[in-house]
Amino acid sequence: DAKTTQPTSMDCAEGRAANLPCNHSTISGNEYVYWYRQIHSQGPQYIIHGLKNNETNEMASLIITEDRKSSTLILPHATLRDTAVYYCIVRAYSGGGADGLTFGKGTHLIIQP
Amino acid sequence: DSGVTQTPKHLITATGQRVTLRCSPRSGDLSVYWYQQSLDQGLQFLIHYYNGEERAKGNILERFSAQQFPDLHSELNLSSLELGDSALYFCASSVAIGTNTIYFGEGSWLTVV
């Protein structure tokens, strides 16, 4: 699976949009981009994933650049409960993926009141 | 609630002992993954089972073993425990392998004293 690079930490004001960047310049054509978050010592929580099109669900939006070398997770109206470590993970399409998810260090997002 | 159930939630045991952690995957999920998260390491993949068969091994020590039973629940056995084995152990499940979304349980806190 391709390696990802994320900022170590970020701050965002409550009520504002939180934009979390991820660089995955070595991503392959068959690799998806997944985002998870982990609120202190809880189980990682799935947020969203995509291949090349932008995706939106009730939690967030995922914007993937046209060359697929980077992406941005957007939390539209951040709340204090969104304070967590956010992990950007690239994962191969079927045929691989037996290892599940490879977690890096993620971005510690702190929502400020 | 992800639908993945882990027991026990907390466990304290002495060095040299053996413990078993149990995981019930989400209904219908055939894949079970085990992860370890200690203070100084991130989330480390240990092992993956699919429909009762071992599919992939990560950084799992020889003192650790796992299995998945016909009813699809899984157990992680940790033996000859050392202080360094103190960690959060997460179980996760997905429908199959490949890019099916993986959902995590809330973890089992193991403290070795």
PDB file of C-alpha atoms in Angstrom:
ATOM      1  CA  ASP A   1       0.000   0.000   0.000  1.00  0.00           C
ATOM      2  CA  ALA A   2       1.191   3.510  -0.757  1.00  0.00           C
ATOM      3  CA  LYS A   3       2.571   5.671   2.016  1.00  0.00           C
ATOM      4  CA  THR A   4       0.735   8.783   3.205  1.00  0.00           C
ATOM      5  CA  THR A   5       1.981  12.032   4.704  1.00  0.00           C
ATOM      6  CA  GLN A   6      -0.151  14.101   7.057  1.00  0.00           C
ATOM      7  CA  PRO A   7       0.555  17.089   9.286  1.00  0.00           C
ATOM      8  CA  THR A   8       1.179  16.073  12.870  1.00  0.00           C
ATOM      9  CA  SER A   9      -1.411  18.413  14.316  1.00  0.00           C
ATOM     10  CA  MET A  10      -3.938  21.057  13.379  1.00  0.00           C
ATOM     11  CA  ASP A  11      -6.251  23.453  15.164  1.00  0.00           C
ATOM     12  CA  CYS A  12      -9.679  24.544  14.031  1.00  0.00           C
ATOM     13  CA  ALA A  13     -12.273  26.820  15.610  1.00  0.00           C
ATOM     14  CA  GLU A  14     -15.562  25.289  16.606  1.00  0.00           C
ATOM     15  CA  GLY A  15     -18.218  25.818  13.958  1.00  0.00           C
ATOM     16  CA  ARG A  16     -15.706  26.301  11.166  1.00  0.00           C
ATOM     17  CA  ALA A  17     -14.811  23.819   8.471  1.00  0.00           C
ATOM     18  CA  ALA A  18     -11.844  21.629   9.272  1.00  0.00           C
ATOM     19  CA  ASN A  19      -9.729  20.773   6.242  1.00  0.00           C
ATOM     20  CA  LEU A  20      -7.294  17.938   6.772  1.00  0.00           C
ATOM     21  CA  PRO A  21      -4.746  17.372   4.002  1.00  0.00           C
ATOM     22  CA  CYS A  22      -3.090  14.120   3.030  1.00  0.00           C
ATOM     23  CA  ASN A  23      -0.346  13.500   0.541  1.00  0.00           C
ATOM     24  CA  HIS A  24      -0.185  10.130  -1.205  1.00  0.00           C
ATOM     25  CA  SER A  25       2.018  10.835  -4.187  1.00  0.00           C
ATOM     26  CA  THR A  26       2.862   7.170  -4.834  1.00  0.00           C
ATOM     27  CA  ILE A  27      -0.732   5.976  -4.926  1.00  0.00           C
ATOM     28  CA  SER A  28      -1.496   3.316  -7.520  1.00  0.00           C
ATOM     29  CA  GLY A  29      -4.489   3.196  -9.801  1.00  0.00           C
ATOM     30  CA  ASN A  30      -6.099   0.402  -7.797  1.00  0.00           C
ATOM     31  CA  GLU A  31      -5.705   2.042  -4.399  1.00  0.00           C
ATOM     32  CA  TYR A  32      -8.509   3.719  -2.510  1.00  0.00           C
ATOM     33  CA  VAL A  33      -8.120   6.565  -0.038  1.00  0.00           C
ATOM     34  CA  TYR A  34      -9.686   5.864   3.355  1.00  0.00           C
ATOM     35  CA  TRP A  35     -10.131   8.156   6.314  1.00  0.00           C
ATOM     36  CA  TYR A  36     -10.572   6.995   9.890  1.00  0.00           C
ATOM     37  CA  ARG A  37     -10.461   8.842  13.156  1.00  0.00           C
ATOM     38  CA  GLN A  38      -9.724   7.790  16.690  1.00  0.00           C
ATOM     39  CA  ILE A  39     -11.148   9.696  19.603  1.00  0.00           C
ATOM     40  CA  HIS A  40      -8.940   9.182  22.614  1.00  0.00           C
ATOM     41  CA  SER A  41      -8.441   5.444  23.181  1.00  0.00           C
ATOM     42  CA  GLN A  42     -11.681   4.507  21.453  1.00  0.00           C
ATOM     43  CA  GLY A  43     -11.804   2.201  18.461  1.00  0.00           C
ATOM     44  CA  PRO A  44     -10.940   3.817  15.124  1.00  0.00           C
ATOM     45  CA  GLN A  45     -14.062   5.073  13.423  1.00  0.00           C
ATOM     46  CA  TYR A  46     -14.586   4.873   9.679  1.00  0.00           C
ATOM     47  CA  ILE A  47     -15.325   8.250   8.100  1.00  0.00           C
ATOM     48  CA  ILE A  48     -15.247   8.022   4.322  1.00  0.00           C
ATOM     49  CA  HIS A  49     -13.358   6.573   1.388  1.00  0.00           C
ATOM     50  CA  GLY A  50     -12.962   7.208  -2.333  1.00  0.00           C
ATOM     51  CA  LEU A  51     -11.118   6.177  -5.455  1.00  0.00           C
ATOM     52  CA  LYS A  52     -10.978   9.219  -7.710  1.00  0.00           C
ATOM     53  CA  ASN A  53     -14.270  11.052  -7.437  1.00  0.00           C
ATOM     54  CA  ASN A  54     -15.123  13.390  -4.605  1.00  0.00           C
ATOM     55  CA  GLU A  55     -17.305  11.773  -1.994  1.00  0.00           C
ATOM     56  CA  THR A  56     -19.669  13.110   0.652  1.00  0.00           C
ATOM     57  CA  ASN A  57     -21.546  11.457   3.465  1.00  0.00           C
ATOM     58  CA  GLU A  58     -23.211  12.564   6.667  1.00  0.00           C
ATOM     59  CA  MET A  59     -19.887  12.946   8.425  1.00  0.00           C
ATOM     60  CA  ALA A  60     -17.551  14.537   5.920  1.00  0.00           C
ATOM     61  CA  SER A  61     -16.507  15.252   2.378  1.00  0.00           C
ATOM     62  CA  LEU A  62     -13.463  13.829   0.629  1.00  0.00           C
ATOM     63  CA  ILE A  63     -11.808  15.796  -2.126  1.00  0.00           C
ATOM     64  CA  ILE A  64      -9.261  13.893  -4.216  1.00  0.00           C
ATOM     65  CA  THR A  65      -7.084  15.803  -6.671  1.00  0.00           C
ATOM     66  CA  GLU A  66      -7.298  14.886 -10.319  1.00  0.00           C
ATOM     67  CA  ASP A  67      -3.839  13.278 -10.285  1.00  0.00           C
ATOM     68  CA  ARG A  68      -4.847  11.415  -7.077  1.00  0.00           C
ATOM     69  CA  LYS A  69      -1.615  12.383  -5.381  1.00  0.00           C
ATOM     70  CA  SER A  70      -3.325  14.186  -2.535  1.00  0.00           C
ATOM     71  CA  SER A  71      -6.675  14.497  -0.853  1.00  0.00           C
ATOM     72  CA  THR A  72      -8.467  16.633   1.713  1.00  0.00           C
ATOM     73  CA  LEU A  73     -10.961  15.546   4.310  1.00  0.00           C
ATOM     74  CA  ILE A  74     -13.460  18.260   5.125  1.00  0.00           C
ATOM     75  CA  LEU A  75     -15.519  18.343   8.304  1.00  0.00           C
ATOM     76  CA  PRO A  76     -18.004  21.082   7.382  1.00  0.00           C
ATOM     77  CA  HIS A  77     -18.931  22.371  10.841  1.00  0.00           C
ATOM     78  CA  ALA A  78     -16.444  21.139  13.388  1.00  0.00           C
ATOM     79  CA  THR A  79     -17.567  20.547  16.956  1.00  0.00           C
ATOM     80  CA  LEU A  80     -15.570  19.827  20.084  1.00  0.00           C
ATOM     81  CA  ARG A  81     -16.449  16.155  19.662  1.00  0.00           C
ATOM     82  CA  ASP A  82     -14.471  16.115  16.418  1.00  0.00           C
ATOM     83  CA  THR A  83     -11.223  16.451  18.374  1.00  0.00           C
ATOM     84  CA  ALA A  84      -9.407  13.244  17.458  1.00  0.00           C
ATOM     85  CA  VAL A  85      -6.509  11.749  15.540  1.00  0.00           C
ATOM     86  CA  TYR A  86      -7.411  11.481  11.860  1.00  0.00           C
ATOM     87  CA  TYR A  87      -5.778   8.828   9.735  1.00  0.00           C
ATOM     88  CA  CYS A  88      -5.478   8.927   5.963  1.00  0.00           C
ATOM     89  CA  ILE A  89      -4.839   5.446   4.564  1.00  0.00           C
ATOM     90  CA  VAL A  90      -4.431   4.142   1.050  1.00  0.00           C
ATOM     91  CA  ARG A  91      -5.516   0.601   0.457  1.00  0.00           C
ATOM     92  CA  ALA A  92      -5.289  -1.671  -2.540  1.00  0.00           C
ATOM     93  CA  TYR A  93      -8.355  -2.912  -4.349  1.00  0.00           C
ATOM     94  CA  SER A  94      -9.423  -6.536  -4.084  1.00  0.00           C
ATOM     95  CA  GLY A  95      -6.742  -9.121  -4.546  1.00  0.00           C
ATOM     96  CA  GLY A  96      -4.713  -7.364  -1.911  1.00  0.00           C
ATOM     97  CA  GLY A  97      -5.952  -5.832   1.262  1.00  0.00           C
ATOM     98  CA  ALA A  98      -5.490  -8.959   3.305  1.00  0.00           C
ATOM     99  CA  ASP A  99      -3.453  -6.876   5.721  1.00  0.00           C
ATOM    100  CA  GLY A 100      -6.403  -4.629   6.277  1.00  0.00           C
ATOM    101  CA  LEU A 101      -5.366  -1.098   7.081  1.00  0.00           C
ATOM    102  CA  THR A 102      -1.880   0.263   7.652  1.00  0.00           C
ATOM    103  CA  PHE A 103      -2.050   3.175  10.074  1.00  0.00           C
ATOM    104  CA  GLY A 104       0.492   5.962  10.138  1.00  0.00           C
ATOM    105  CA  LYS A 105       0.703   8.597  12.855  1.00  0.00           C
ATOM    106  CA  GLY A 106      -2.237  10.639  11.582  1.00  0.00           C
ATOM    107  CA  THR A 107      -3.162  14.246  12.276  1.00  0.00           C
ATOM    108  CA  HIS A 108      -4.205  15.291  15.749  1.00  0.00           C
ATOM    109  CA  LEU A 109      -7.071  17.689  15.110  1.00  0.00           C
ATOM    110  CA  ILE A 110      -7.917  19.950  18.028  1.00  0.00           C
ATOM    111  CA  ILE A 111     -11.169  21.880  17.858  1.00  0.00           C
ATOM    112  CA  GLN A 112     -10.932  25.080  19.851  1.00  0.00           C
ATOM    113  CA  PRO A 113     -14.041  26.524  21.551  1.00  0.00           C
TER     114      PRO A 113
ATOM    115  CA  ASP B   1     -21.726   1.505  17.822  1.00  0.00           C
ATOM    116  CA  SER B   2     -19.796  -0.327  15.085  1.00  0.00           C
ATOM    117  CA  GLY B   3     -21.408  -3.694  15.783  1.00  0.00           C
ATOM    118  CA  VAL B   4     -18.063  -5.301  16.641  1.00  0.00           C
ATOM    119  CA  THR B   5     -18.067  -6.581  20.215  1.00  0.00           C
ATOM    120  CA  GLN B   6     -14.960  -7.200  22.274  1.00  0.00           C
ATOM    121  CA  THR B   7     -14.608  -8.736  25.702  1.00  0.00           C
ATOM    122  CA  PRO B   8     -13.295  -8.121  28.236  1.00  0.00           C
ATOM    123  CA  LYS B   9     -13.079  -4.344  28.131  1.00  0.00           C
ATOM    124  CA  HIS B  10     -10.382  -4.223  30.767  1.00  0.00           C
ATOM    125  CA  LEU B  11      -8.032  -6.898  32.037  1.00  0.00           C
ATOM    126  CA  ILE B  12      -5.202  -6.800  34.551  1.00  0.00           C
ATOM    127  CA  THR B  13      -2.906  -9.771  34.826  1.00  0.00           C
ATOM    128  CA  ALA B  14       0.568 -10.672  35.987  1.00  0.00           C
ATOM    129  CA  THR B  15       3.686 -11.295  33.975  1.00  0.00           C
ATOM    130  CA  GLY B  16       4.012 -14.838  32.726  1.00  0.00           C
ATOM    131  CA  GLN B  17       0.271 -15.384  32.589  1.00  0.00           C
ATOM    132  CA  ARG B  18      -1.951 -16.154  29.620  1.00  0.00           C
ATOM    133  CA  VAL B  19      -5.116 -14.325  28.568  1.00  0.00           C
ATOM    134  CA  THR B  20      -7.718 -14.697  25.870  1.00  0.00           C
ATOM    135  CA  LEU B  21      -9.430 -11.770  24.212  1.00  0.00           C
ATOM    136  CA  ARG B  22     -12.678 -12.394  22.419  1.00  0.00           C
ATOM    137  CA  CYS B  23     -14.246 -10.698  19.425  1.00  0.00           C
ATOM    138  CA  SER B  24     -17.650 -10.997  17.819  1.00  0.00           C
ATOM    139  CA  PRO B  25     -17.670  -9.444  14.348  1.00  0.00           C
ATOM    140  CA  ARG B  26     -20.574  -7.535  12.854  1.00  0.00           C
ATOM    141  CA  SER B  27     -23.382  -9.729  11.692  1.00  0.00           C
ATOM    142  CA  GLY B  28     -22.522 -11.127   8.263  1.00  0.00           C
ATOM    143  CA  ASP B  29     -18.846 -10.157   8.352  1.00  0.00           C
ATOM    144  CA  LEU B  30     -16.451 -12.960   7.433  1.00  0.00           C
ATOM    145  CA  SER B  31     -13.175 -11.142   8.015  1.00  0.00           C
ATOM    146  CA  VAL B  32     -11.701 -10.450  11.427  1.00  0.00           C
ATOM    147  CA  TYR B  33      -8.569  -8.389  12.059  1.00  0.00           C
ATOM    148  CA  TRP B  34      -6.606  -7.890  15.256  1.00  0.00           C
ATOM    149  CA  TYR B  35      -4.593  -4.773  16.044  1.00  0.00           C
ATOM    150  CA  GLN B  36      -2.418  -3.724  18.962  1.00  0.00           C
ATOM    151  CA  GLN B  37      -1.990  -0.137  20.128  1.00  0.00           C
ATOM    152  CA  SER B  38       0.569   0.614  22.800  1.00  0.00           C
ATOM    153  CA  LEU B  39       1.626   4.032  24.105  1.00  0.00           C
ATOM    154  CA  ASP B  40       4.844   4.186  22.135  1.00  0.00           C
ATOM    155  CA  GLN B  41       3.611   2.504  18.970  1.00  0.00           C
ATOM    156  CA  GLY B  42       0.739   3.346  16.725  1.00  0.00           C
ATOM    157  CA  LEU B  43      -1.911   0.919  15.628  1.00  0.00           C
ATOM    158  CA  GLN B  44      -0.083  -2.235  14.620  1.00  0.00           C
ATOM    159  CA  PHE B  45      -1.727  -4.916  12.530  1.00  0.00           C
ATOM    160  CA  LEU B  46      -1.379  -8.358  14.091  1.00  0.00           C
ATOM    161  CA  ILE B  47      -3.351 -10.889  12.102  1.00  0.00           C
ATOM    162  CA  HIS B  48      -6.300 -11.352   9.735  1.00  0.00           C
ATOM    163  CA  TYR B  49      -8.720 -14.257   9.489  1.00  0.00           C
ATOM    164  CA  TYR B  50     -11.252 -14.776   6.761  1.00  0.00           C
ATOM    165  CA  ASN B  51     -14.013 -17.347   7.187  1.00  0.00           C
ATOM    166  CA  GLY B  52     -11.928 -19.388   9.595  1.00  0.00           C
ATOM    167  CA  GLU B  53      -8.684 -19.289   7.640  1.00  0.00           C
ATOM    168  CA  GLU B  54      -5.625 -17.204   8.448  1.00  0.00           C
ATOM    169  CA  ARG B  55      -5.070 -14.719   5.592  1.00  0.00           C
ATOM    170  CA  ALA B  56      -2.273 -12.438   6.700  1.00  0.00           C
ATOM    171  CA  LYS B  57       0.116 -11.941   9.584  1.00  0.00           C
ATOM    172  CA  GLY B  58       1.595  -8.679  10.682  1.00  0.00           C
ATOM    173  CA  ASN B  59       3.815  -7.929  13.649  1.00  0.00           C
ATOM    174  CA  ILE B  60       2.443 -10.699  15.793  1.00  0.00           C
ATOM    175  CA  LEU B  61       4.751 -12.259  18.358  1.00  0.00           C
ATOM    176  CA  GLU B  62       5.172 -16.017  18.526  1.00  0.00           C
ATOM    177  CA  ARG B  63       3.718 -15.886  22.054  1.00  0.00           C
ATOM    178  CA  PHE B  64       0.468 -14.641  20.521  1.00  0.00           C
ATOM    179  CA  SER B  65      -1.973 -16.703  18.508  1.00  0.00           C
ATOM    180  CA  ALA B  66      -5.450 -16.292  17.165  1.00  0.00           C
ATOM    181  CA  GLN B  67      -8.233 -18.296  15.647  1.00  0.00           C
ATOM    182  CA  GLN B  68     -11.612 -17.785  14.095  1.00  0.00           C
ATOM    183  CA  PHE B  69     -14.351 -20.250  14.919  1.00  0.00           C
ATOM    184  CA  PRO B  70     -17.152 -21.631  12.701  1.00  0.00           C
ATOM    185  CA  ASP B  71     -19.576 -19.078  14.139  1.00  0.00           C
ATOM    186  CA  LEU B  72     -17.041 -16.427  12.982  1.00  0.00           C
ATOM    187  CA  HIS B  73     -16.131 -15.120  16.400  1.00  0.00           C
ATOM    188  CA  SER B  74     -12.426 -14.835  17.016  1.00  0.00           C
ATOM    189  CA  GLU B  75     -10.070 -15.141  19.940  1.00  0.00           C
ATOM    190  CA  LEU B  76      -6.623 -13.685  20.450  1.00  0.00           C
ATOM    191  CA  ASN B  77      -4.488 -15.661  22.867  1.00  0.00           C
ATOM    192  CA  LEU B  78      -1.586 -13.929  24.552  1.00  0.00           C
ATOM    193  CA  SER B  79       0.789 -16.078  26.571  1.00  0.00           C
ATOM    194  CA  SER B  80       3.922 -15.650  28.693  1.00  0.00           C
ATOM    195  CA  LEU B  81       2.867 -12.074  29.125  1.00  0.00           C
ATOM    196  CA  GLU B  82       5.455  -9.359  29.590  1.00  0.00           C
ATOM    197  CA  LEU B  83       5.100  -5.801  30.834  1.00  0.00           C
ATOM    198  CA  GLY B  84       5.535  -4.573  27.267  1.00  0.00           C
ATOM    199  CA  ASP B  85       2.411  -6.398  26.167  1.00  0.00           C
ATOM    200  CA  SER B  86       0.310  -3.875  28.034  1.00  0.00           C
ATOM    201  CA  ALA B  87      -1.749  -2.241  25.310  1.00  0.00           C
ATOM    202  CA  LEU B  88      -5.126  -1.729  23.758  1.00  0.00           C
ATOM    203  CA  TYR B  89      -6.091  -4.630  21.537  1.00  0.00           C
ATOM    204  CA  PHE B  90      -8.630  -3.924  18.837  1.00  0.00           C
ATOM    205  CA  CYS B  91     -10.646  -6.329  16.819  1.00  0.00           C
ATOM    206  CA  ALA B  92     -12.125  -5.212  13.509  1.00  0.00           C
ATOM    207  CA  SER B  93     -14.320  -6.866  10.935  1.00  0.00           C
ATOM    208  CA  SER B  94     -15.389  -6.489   7.344  1.00  0.00           C
ATOM    209  CA  VAL B  95     -17.709  -8.323   5.014  1.00  0.00           C
ATOM    210  CA  ALA B  96     -14.897  -9.928   3.059  1.00  0.00           C
ATOM    211  CA  ILE B  97     -11.410  -8.793   2.022  1.00  0.00           C
ATOM    212  CA  GLY B  98     -10.224  -6.250  -0.494  1.00  0.00           C
ATOM    213  CA  THR B  99     -11.727  -2.813  -0.095  1.00  0.00           C
ATOM    214  CA  ASN B 100     -14.703  -3.657   2.057  1.00  0.00           C
ATOM    215  CA  THR B 101     -14.890  -1.124   4.837  1.00  0.00           C
ATOM    216  CA  ILE B 102     -13.366  -2.308   8.092  1.00  0.00           C
ATOM    217  CA  TYR B 103     -15.170  -1.537  11.346  1.00  0.00           C
ATOM    218  CA  PHE B 104     -13.455  -1.543  14.716  1.00  0.00           C
ATOM    219  CA  GLY B 105     -14.579  -2.582  18.142  1.00  0.00           C
ATOM    220  CA  GLU B 106     -13.943  -0.516  21.253  1.00  0.00           C
ATOM    221  CA  GLY B 107     -10.942  -2.524  22.275  1.00  0.00           C
ATOM    222  CA  SER B 108      -9.704  -4.544  25.222  1.00  0.00           C
ATOM    223  CA  TRP B 109      -7.359  -2.792  27.617  1.00  0.00           C
ATOM    224  CA  LEU B 110      -4.701  -5.198  28.815  1.00  0.00           C
ATOM    225  CA  THR B 111      -2.472  -4.227  31.710  1.00  0.00           C
ATOM    226  CA  VAL B 112       0.351  -6.571  32.648  1.00  0.00           C
ATOM    227  CA  VAL B 113       1.783  -5.976  36.118  1.00  0.00           C
TER     228      VAL B 113
END
